[in-house]
Amino acid sequence: MRTKWKIIGFVFLSCLVYFSIHPIVLDYTKPNLFPLTSKQLKKEKGEMFMLNDLVQQSENSDFTIYLMLNREDNAFVKQGFKSNSILKISDQAIISNFLSKKLTYTDTDVATVQNKIVLCAKGRVVLEFAVAITPNSIGIQSPYTGWATFNNPQEIQELLQKCTRYNYPVLLLKN
């Protein structure tokens, strides 16, 4: 009987460790229902904008950014956390800096982006973008912006280096 409980305990702890490294994402968001400002329309080709242009903010906004990566980009972004698939930024100064970075609308689309950035305010999804990260460029894609690239990818790379690992077995996204 003791052996049975030892095996059950071992399996439970193994599952807990595995899902802490590779969390399950439960995404209950409804597409295109995020509370954005009236500036959410796509821009003209070459026009610059900031994510701040899309987000309704107040001084007491409590934002969190989740960066969900495939293994290849995860190794590139956060060398010390190669096995973690979800990274998190909760420092409001870093998030404010990220939202104020300039992007350029390219009037194109990218079909095979496998990574995602999710901006949450008080536990609810505000913005969700597909993100492509390469050594030379970082770009986002969404129904609001189309494909847009950051004007200074090195600055974004430095911000992404400040991500911490998300250590819980489940991430619940809702709007």
XYZ file of N, CA and C in Angstrom:
525
model
N 0.829 -1.197 0.000
C 0.000 0.000 0.000
C 0.872 1.258 0.000
N 1.982 1.243 0.762
C 2.888 2.400 0.791
C 3.526 2.621 -0.571
N 3.865 1.562 -1.247
C 4.479 1.675 -2.563
C 3.529 2.361 -3.533
N 2.264 2.033 -3.441
C 1.260 2.640 -4.307
C 1.229 4.160 -4.093
N 1.243 4.607 -2.829
C 1.211 6.036 -2.531
C 2.503 6.731 -2.942
N 3.624 6.038 -2.843
C 4.888 6.598 -3.306
C 4.860 6.808 -4.818
N 4.315 5.835 -5.526
C 4.217 5.953 -6.991
C 3.273 7.094 -7.368
N 2.134 7.182 -6.722
C 1.175 8.259 -6.998
C 1.820 9.612 -6.690
N 2.519 9.718 -5.577
C 3.203 10.964 -5.214
C 4.279 11.335 -6.217
N 5.044 10.332 -6.667
C 6.091 10.580 -7.648
C 5.493 11.068 -8.968
N 4.438 10.418 -9.427
C 3.784 10.821 -10.674
C 3.212 12.224 -10.542
N 2.566 12.527 -9.419
C 1.999 13.857 -9.198
C 3.086 14.930 -9.228
N 4.175 14.719 -8.506
C 5.272 15.696 -8.480
C 5.933 15.833 -9.846
N 6.079 14.740 -10.564
C 6.652 14.797 -11.911
C 5.777 15.628 -12.841
N 4.459 15.417 -12.765
C 3.525 16.199 -13.585
C 3.571 17.676 -13.201
N 3.636 17.953 -11.919
C 3.697 19.342 -11.444
C 4.950 20.042 -11.964
N 6.091 19.380 -11.897
C 7.341 19.956 -12.403
C 7.250 20.153 -13.918
N 6.761 19.157 -14.647
C 6.660 19.263 -16.103
C 5.762 20.433 -16.509
N 4.589 20.541 -15.905
C 3.656 21.596 -16.289
C 4.071 22.964 -15.754
N 4.979 23.006 -14.792
C 5.538 24.297 -14.380
C 6.543 24.795 -15.415
N 7.189 23.878 -16.116
C 8.129 24.243 -17.174
C 7.386 24.480 -18.494
N 6.369 23.686 -18.765
C 5.562 23.791 -19.983
C 4.091 23.959 -19.597
N 3.703 25.163 -19.161
C 2.336 25.360 -18.664
C 1.270 25.121 -19.726
N 0.111 24.754 -19.267
C -1.058 24.611 -20.121
C -1.713 25.993 -20.213
N -2.030 26.429 -21.423
C -2.684 27.719 -21.607
C -4.151 27.457 -21.925
N -5.017 27.949 -21.062
C -6.461 27.868 -21.294
C -6.907 29.234 -21.794
N -7.189 29.321 -23.082
C -7.494 30.601 -23.719
C -8.999 30.707 -23.947
N -9.663 31.498 -23.101
C -11.105 31.697 -23.205
C -11.451 33.065 -23.785
N -10.501 33.668 -24.510
C -10.769 34.977 -25.097
C -11.596 34.824 -26.366
N -12.385 35.830 -26.637
C -13.161 35.861 -27.870
C -12.439 36.802 -28.821
N -12.163 36.372 -30.045
C -11.400 37.210 -30.968
C -12.094 38.536 -31.249
N -11.280 39.574 -31.377
C -11.725 40.914 -31.774
C -12.698 41.548 -30.787
N -12.687 41.142 -29.534
C -13.562 41.764 -28.551
C -12.777 42.515 -27.482
N -11.537 42.889 -27.797
C -10.719 43.580 -26.820
C -11.127 45.051 -26.761
N -11.130 45.665 -25.581
C -11.549 47.060 -25.437
C -10.458 48.028 -25.886
N -10.399 48.308 -27.175
C -9.365 49.166 -27.723
C -9.892 50.576 -27.934
N -8.973 51.478 -28.215
C -9.364 52.847 -28.519
C -9.900 52.911 -29.943
N -10.313 54.095 -30.367
C -10.843 54.250 -31.718
C -9.741 54.235 -32.771
N -8.474 54.179 -32.350
C -7.357 54.192 -33.294
C -6.948 52.781 -33.711
N -7.829 51.828 -33.638
C -7.461 50.440 -33.880
C -7.433 50.052 -35.357
N -7.741 50.943 -36.261
C -7.757 50.614 -37.677
C -6.340 50.480 -38.214
N -6.197 49.674 -39.271
C -4.885 49.513 -39.888
C -4.407 50.841 -40.456
N -3.118 51.012 -40.465
C -2.489 52.246 -40.919
C -2.144 52.148 -42.404
N -1.615 53.233 -42.925
C -1.086 53.257 -44.284
C 0.308 52.646 -44.278
N 0.712 52.060 -45.400
C 2.026 51.440 -45.494
C 3.117 52.448 -45.144
N 4.038 52.044 -44.251
C 5.136 52.892 -43.838
C 4.812 53.810 -42.675
N 3.540 53.886 -42.287
C 3.158 54.756 -41.178
C 3.600 54.133 -39.857
N 4.052 54.986 -38.938
C 4.512 54.506 -37.644
C 3.418 54.685 -36.588
N 3.437 53.805 -35.596
C 2.495 53.880 -34.483
C 3.115 53.208 -33.275
N 2.475 53.335 -32.128
C 2.907 52.679 -30.902
C 1.739 51.840 -30.387
N 2.043 50.827 -29.619
C 0.978 50.022 -29.021
C 0.156 50.860 -28.045
N 0.752 51.892 -27.478
C 0.003 52.827 -26.630
C -1.180 53.429 -27.375
N -1.052 53.566 -28.694
C -2.140 54.129 -29.502
C -3.384 53.242 -29.474
N -3.200 51.970 -29.185
C -4.306 51.019 -29.225
C -4.927 50.736 -27.866
N -4.188 50.988 -26.803
C -4.612 50.561 -25.472
C -5.193 51.734 -24.690
N -6.337 51.495 -24.068
C -6.907 52.491 -23.160
C -6.215 52.328 -21.818
N -5.499 53.364 -21.414
C -4.746 53.277 -20.165
C -5.223 54.308 -19.165
N -5.041 53.987 -17.926
C -5.225 54.964 -16.856
C -3.993 54.869 -15.971
N -3.841 55.813 -15.075
C -2.654 55.823 -14.228
C -2.569 54.598 -13.327
N -3.691 53.982 -13.025
C -3.671 52.814 -12.150
C -3.779 51.498 -12.920
N -3.469 51.529 -14.226
C -3.488 50.287 -15.012
C -2.441 49.331 -14.460
N -2.851 48.113 -14.269
C -1.959 47.082 -13.764
C -1.787 46.053 -14.871
N -0.765 46.239 -15.702
C -0.565 45.385 -16.867
C 0.387 44.239 -16.570
N 0.203 43.144 -17.295
C 1.123 42.018 -17.322
C 1.257 41.594 -18.768
N 2.478 41.281 -19.188
C 2.710 40.771 -20.537
C 3.149 39.319 -20.416
N 2.516 38.460 -21.208
C 2.932 37.063 -21.315
C 3.493 36.860 -22.709
N 4.634 36.240 -22.773
C 5.296 35.931 -24.034
C 5.313 34.413 -24.165
N 4.548 33.901 -25.128
C 4.444 32.454 -25.343
C 5.263 32.087 -26.571
N 6.297 31.271 -26.353
C 7.283 31.003 -27.397
C 7.369 29.543 -27.771
N 7.720 29.306 -29.039
C 8.100 27.950 -29.408
C 9.536 27.747 -28.931
N 10.028 26.560 -28.949
C 11.342 26.258 -28.370
C 12.481 27.011 -29.058
N 12.403 27.173 -30.365
C 13.476 27.838 -31.103
C 13.632 29.293 -30.670
N 12.535 30.041 -30.604
C 12.620 31.436 -30.192
C 12.881 31.565 -28.704
N 12.411 30.615 -27.917
C 12.644 30.651 -26.484
C 14.145 30.617 -26.195
N 14.878 29.767 -26.894
C 16.321 29.683 -26.683
C 16.996 30.988 -27.090
N 16.475 31.660 -28.102
C 17.062 32.911 -28.573
C 16.792 34.052 -27.594
N 15.583 34.135 -27.069
C 15.205 35.268 -26.232
C 15.794 35.171 -24.842
N 15.680 34.054 -24.215
C 16.041 33.947 -22.801
C 16.975 32.762 -22.609
N 18.253 32.959 -22.816
C 19.221 31.872 -22.801
C 19.158 31.030 -21.526
N 18.901 31.641 -20.400
C 18.900 30.908 -19.139
C 17.659 30.076 -18.899
N 16.595 30.266 -19.677
C 15.341 29.542 -19.466
C 14.950 28.809 -20.736
N 15.847 28.009 -21.283
C 15.629 27.379 -22.580
C 14.406 26.472 -22.617
N 14.054 25.879 -21.514
C 12.953 24.919 -21.552
C 11.590 25.533 -21.225
N 11.560 26.804 -20.828
C 10.276 27.398 -20.452
C 9.605 28.000 -21.674
N 8.329 27.725 -21.839
C 7.623 28.193 -23.024
C 6.815 29.457 -22.780
N 6.628 29.871 -21.528
C 5.894 31.100 -21.225
C 6.757 31.974 -20.318
N 6.952 33.199 -20.766
C 7.688 34.180 -19.986
C 6.741 35.305 -19.624
N 7.099 36.083 -18.595
C 6.175 37.075 -18.050
C 6.924 38.360 -17.714
N 6.262 39.496 -17.964
C 6.765 40.791 -17.504
C 5.639 41.426 -16.703
N 5.929 41.785 -15.448
C 4.921 42.462 -14.639
C 5.403 43.819 -14.142
N 6.657 44.176 -14.414
C 7.200 45.477 -14.031
C 6.548 46.559 -14.899
N 5.816 47.483 -14.272
C 5.039 48.487 -15.009
C 5.918 49.434 -15.817
N 7.124 49.727 -15.346
C 8.032 50.607 -16.092
C 8.477 49.932 -17.388
N 8.791 48.642 -17.336
C 9.199 47.902 -18.532
C 8.033 47.812 -19.507
N 6.838 47.536 -19.002
C 5.659 47.421 -19.863
C 5.350 48.762 -20.522
N 5.414 49.837 -19.769
C 5.174 51.165 -20.326
C 6.190 51.483 -21.424
N 7.438 51.123 -21.182
C 8.494 51.316 -22.171
C 8.197 50.499 -23.432
N 7.776 49.251 -23.260
C 7.437 48.383 -24.394
C 6.286 48.968 -25.215
N 5.249 49.439 -24.535
C 4.080 49.975 -25.228
C 4.379 51.283 -25.962
N 5.454 51.946 -25.587
C 5.782 53.226 -26.231
C 6.793 53.083 -27.364
N 7.220 51.874 -27.684
C 8.161 51.661 -28.792
C 7.437 51.810 -30.119
N 8.128 52.402 -31.082
C 7.536 52.665 -32.396
C 7.605 51.433 -33.291
N 6.490 51.214 -34.014
C 6.389 50.152 -35.003
C 6.062 50.782 -36.348
N 6.398 50.077 -37.419
C 6.072 50.537 -38.765
C 5.133 49.528 -39.405
N 3.997 50.024 -39.888
C 3.033 49.174 -40.584
C 3.570 48.862 -41.978
N 3.564 47.581 -42.363
C 4.184 47.169 -43.623
C 3.186 46.803 -44.717
N 1.896 46.737 -44.406
C 0.873 46.375 -45.386
C 1.080 44.967 -45.936
N 1.588 44.070 -45.098
C 1.759 42.674 -45.480
C 1.248 41.793 -44.352
N 1.246 40.499 -44.573
C 0.876 39.525 -43.549
C 1.911 38.422 -43.510
N 2.079 37.833 -42.338
C 2.970 36.696 -42.160
C 2.105 35.538 -41.697
N 2.166 34.418 -42.390
C 1.230 33.327 -42.124
C 1.706 32.328 -41.085
N 2.989 32.208 -40.852
C 3.486 31.105 -40.030
C 4.066 31.544 -38.686
N 3.547 32.576 -38.099
C 4.043 33.021 -36.799
C 3.481 32.094 -35.720
N 4.366 31.513 -34.904
C 3.949 30.530 -33.911
C 4.000 31.052 -32.475
N 4.457 32.264 -32.291
C 4.612 32.826 -30.957
C 3.553 33.880 -30.712
N 3.358 34.210 -29.437
C 2.297 35.147 -29.103
C 2.714 36.042 -27.948
N 2.327 37.327 -28.023
C 2.434 38.254 -26.901
C 1.018 38.599 -26.484
N 0.745 38.476 -25.188
C -0.576 38.790 -24.658
C -0.402 39.859 -23.582
N -1.123 40.965 -23.737
C -1.119 42.036 -22.747
C -2.398 41.928 -21.943
N -2.257 41.769 -20.638
C -3.412 41.653 -19.746
C -3.448 42.848 -18.802
N -4.655 43.291 -18.480
C -4.864 44.336 -17.483
C -5.814 43.785 -16.441
N -5.339 43.731 -15.212
C -6.139 43.220 -14.101
C -6.726 41.840 -14.400
N -5.902 40.960 -14.973
C -6.309 39.584 -15.222
C -7.106 39.350 -16.487
N -7.342 40.374 -17.276
C -8.127 40.238 -18.507
C -7.274 40.619 -19.712
N -7.435 39.892 -20.804
C -6.665 40.156 -22.015
C -7.111 41.466 -22.640
N -6.126 42.321 -22.945
C -6.390 43.601 -23.591
C -5.942 43.561 -25.046
N -4.757 43.051 -25.299
C -4.212 42.915 -26.648
C -3.578 41.549 -26.800
N -3.660 41.021 -28.002
C -3.030 39.743 -28.306
C -2.448 39.834 -29.704
N -1.163 39.520 -29.820
C -0.468 39.608 -31.098
C 0.318 38.336 -31.349
N 0.420 37.954 -32.609
C 1.422 36.974 -32.998
C 2.733 37.746 -33.068
N 3.827 37.128 -32.692
C 5.122 37.810 -32.706
C 6.166 36.903 -33.347
N 6.958 37.497 -34.224
C 8.073 36.780 -34.857
C 9.362 37.415 -34.368
N 10.274 36.586 -33.883
C 11.529 37.070 -33.326
C 12.663 36.419 -34.098
N 13.477 37.226 -34.738
C 14.679 36.760 -35.424
C 15.835 37.612 -34.910
N 17.081 37.224 -35.191
C 18.196 38.050 -34.713
C 18.183 39.475 -35.269
N 17.581 39.682 -36.434
C 17.624 40.998 -37.066
C 16.346 41.804 -36.954
N 15.237 41.180 -36.622
C 13.990 41.941 -36.550
C 13.006 41.268 -35.594
N 12.100 42.091 -35.093
C 11.004 41.612 -34.268
C 9.754 42.286 -34.806
N 8.740 41.478 -35.117
C 7.513 42.037 -35.651
C 6.300 41.405 -35.014
N 5.166 42.117 -35.127
C 3.909 41.609 -34.584
C 2.857 41.596 -35.678
N 1.864 40.743 -35.493
C 0.750 40.691 -36.419
C -0.543 40.494 -35.652
N -1.555 41.258 -36.043
C -2.878 41.122 -35.454
C -3.893 41.671 -36.436
N -5.183 41.426 -36.179
C -6.212 42.012 -37.043
C -6.224 43.534 -36.979
N -5.679 44.115 -35.912
C -5.703 45.569 -35.738
C -4.566 46.257 -36.473
N -3.416 45.591 -36.553
C -2.222 46.243 -37.093
C -1.700 45.601 -38.363
N -2.197 44.426 -38.734
C -1.544 43.696 -39.812
C -0.137 43.341 -39.351
N 0.801 43.211 -40.288
C 2.187 42.924 -39.940
C 2.903 44.251 -39.719
N 3.503 44.408 -38.552
C 4.239 45.626 -38.225
C 5.554 45.229 -37.572
N 6.606 45.965 -37.897
C 7.917 45.660 -37.335
C 8.352 46.778 -36.399
N 9.049 46.403 -35.337
C 9.587 47.392 -34.409
C 10.734 48.118 -35.091
N 10.787 49.436 -34.913
C 11.824 50.239 -35.565
C 13.204 49.970 -34.994
N 13.282 49.617 -33.725
C 14.562 49.323 -33.104
C 14.479 47.958 -32.414
N 14.733 46.875 -33.159
C 14.578 45.533 -32.571
C 15.538 45.249 -31.423
N 16.691 45.922 -31.387
C 17.638 45.684 -30.292
C 17.043 46.135 -28.965
N 16.320 47.259 -28.964
C 15.676 47.727 -27.734
C 14.614 46.737 -27.256
N 13.852 46.190 -28.192
C 12.821 45.203 -27.841
C 13.487 43.939 -27.313
N 14.575 43.540 -27.945
C 15.312 42.360 -27.484
C 15.780 42.562 -26.039
N 16.271 43.758 -25.726
C 16.712 44.050 -24.355
C 15.536 44.000 -23.374
N 14.375 44.493 -23.797
C 13.194 44.419 -22.937
C 12.778 42.968 -22.715
N 12.819 42.165 -23.765
C 12.418 40.764 -23.648
C 13.389 39.980 -22.764
N 14.639 40.414 -22.701
C 15.603 39.752 -21.825
C 15.219 39.908 -20.351
N 14.361 40.873 -20.042
C 13.950 41.124 -18.660
C 12.744 40.279 -18.243
N 12.294 39.425 -19.134
C 11.184 38.528 -18.801
C 11.612 37.545 -17.722
N 10.653 37.157 -16.919
C 10.891 36.097 -15.942
C 10.051 34.891 -16.352
N 10.381 33.766 -15.825
C 9.612 32.586 -16.210
C 8.282 32.556 -15.478
N 7.297 32.034 -16.173
C 5.973 31.823 -15.596
C 6.011 30.442 -14.962
N 5.883 30.353 -13.647
C 6.145 29.110 -12.925
C 4.908 28.315 -12.520
N 3.749 28.683 -13.004
C 2.549 27.963 -12.610
C 2.170 26.956 -13.691
N 1.488 25.891 -13.329
C 1.171 24.857 -14.328
C 0.077 25.265 -15.319
N -0.736 26.285 -15.009
C -1.844 26.670 -15.891
C -1.853 28.194 -16.009
N -2.039 28.679 -17.253
C -2.248 30.103 -17.494
C -3.648 30.253 -18.087
N -4.490 31.006 -17.395
C -5.874 31.221 -17.831
C -5.980 32.600 -18.461
N -6.389 32.638 -19.726
C -6.590 33.902 -20.437
C -8.080 34.093 -20.664
N -8.592 35.280 -20.302
C -10.008 35.572 -20.489
C -10.173 37.052 -20.788
N -11.309 37.416 -21.382
C -11.581 38.845 -21.599
C -12.953 39.205 -21.115
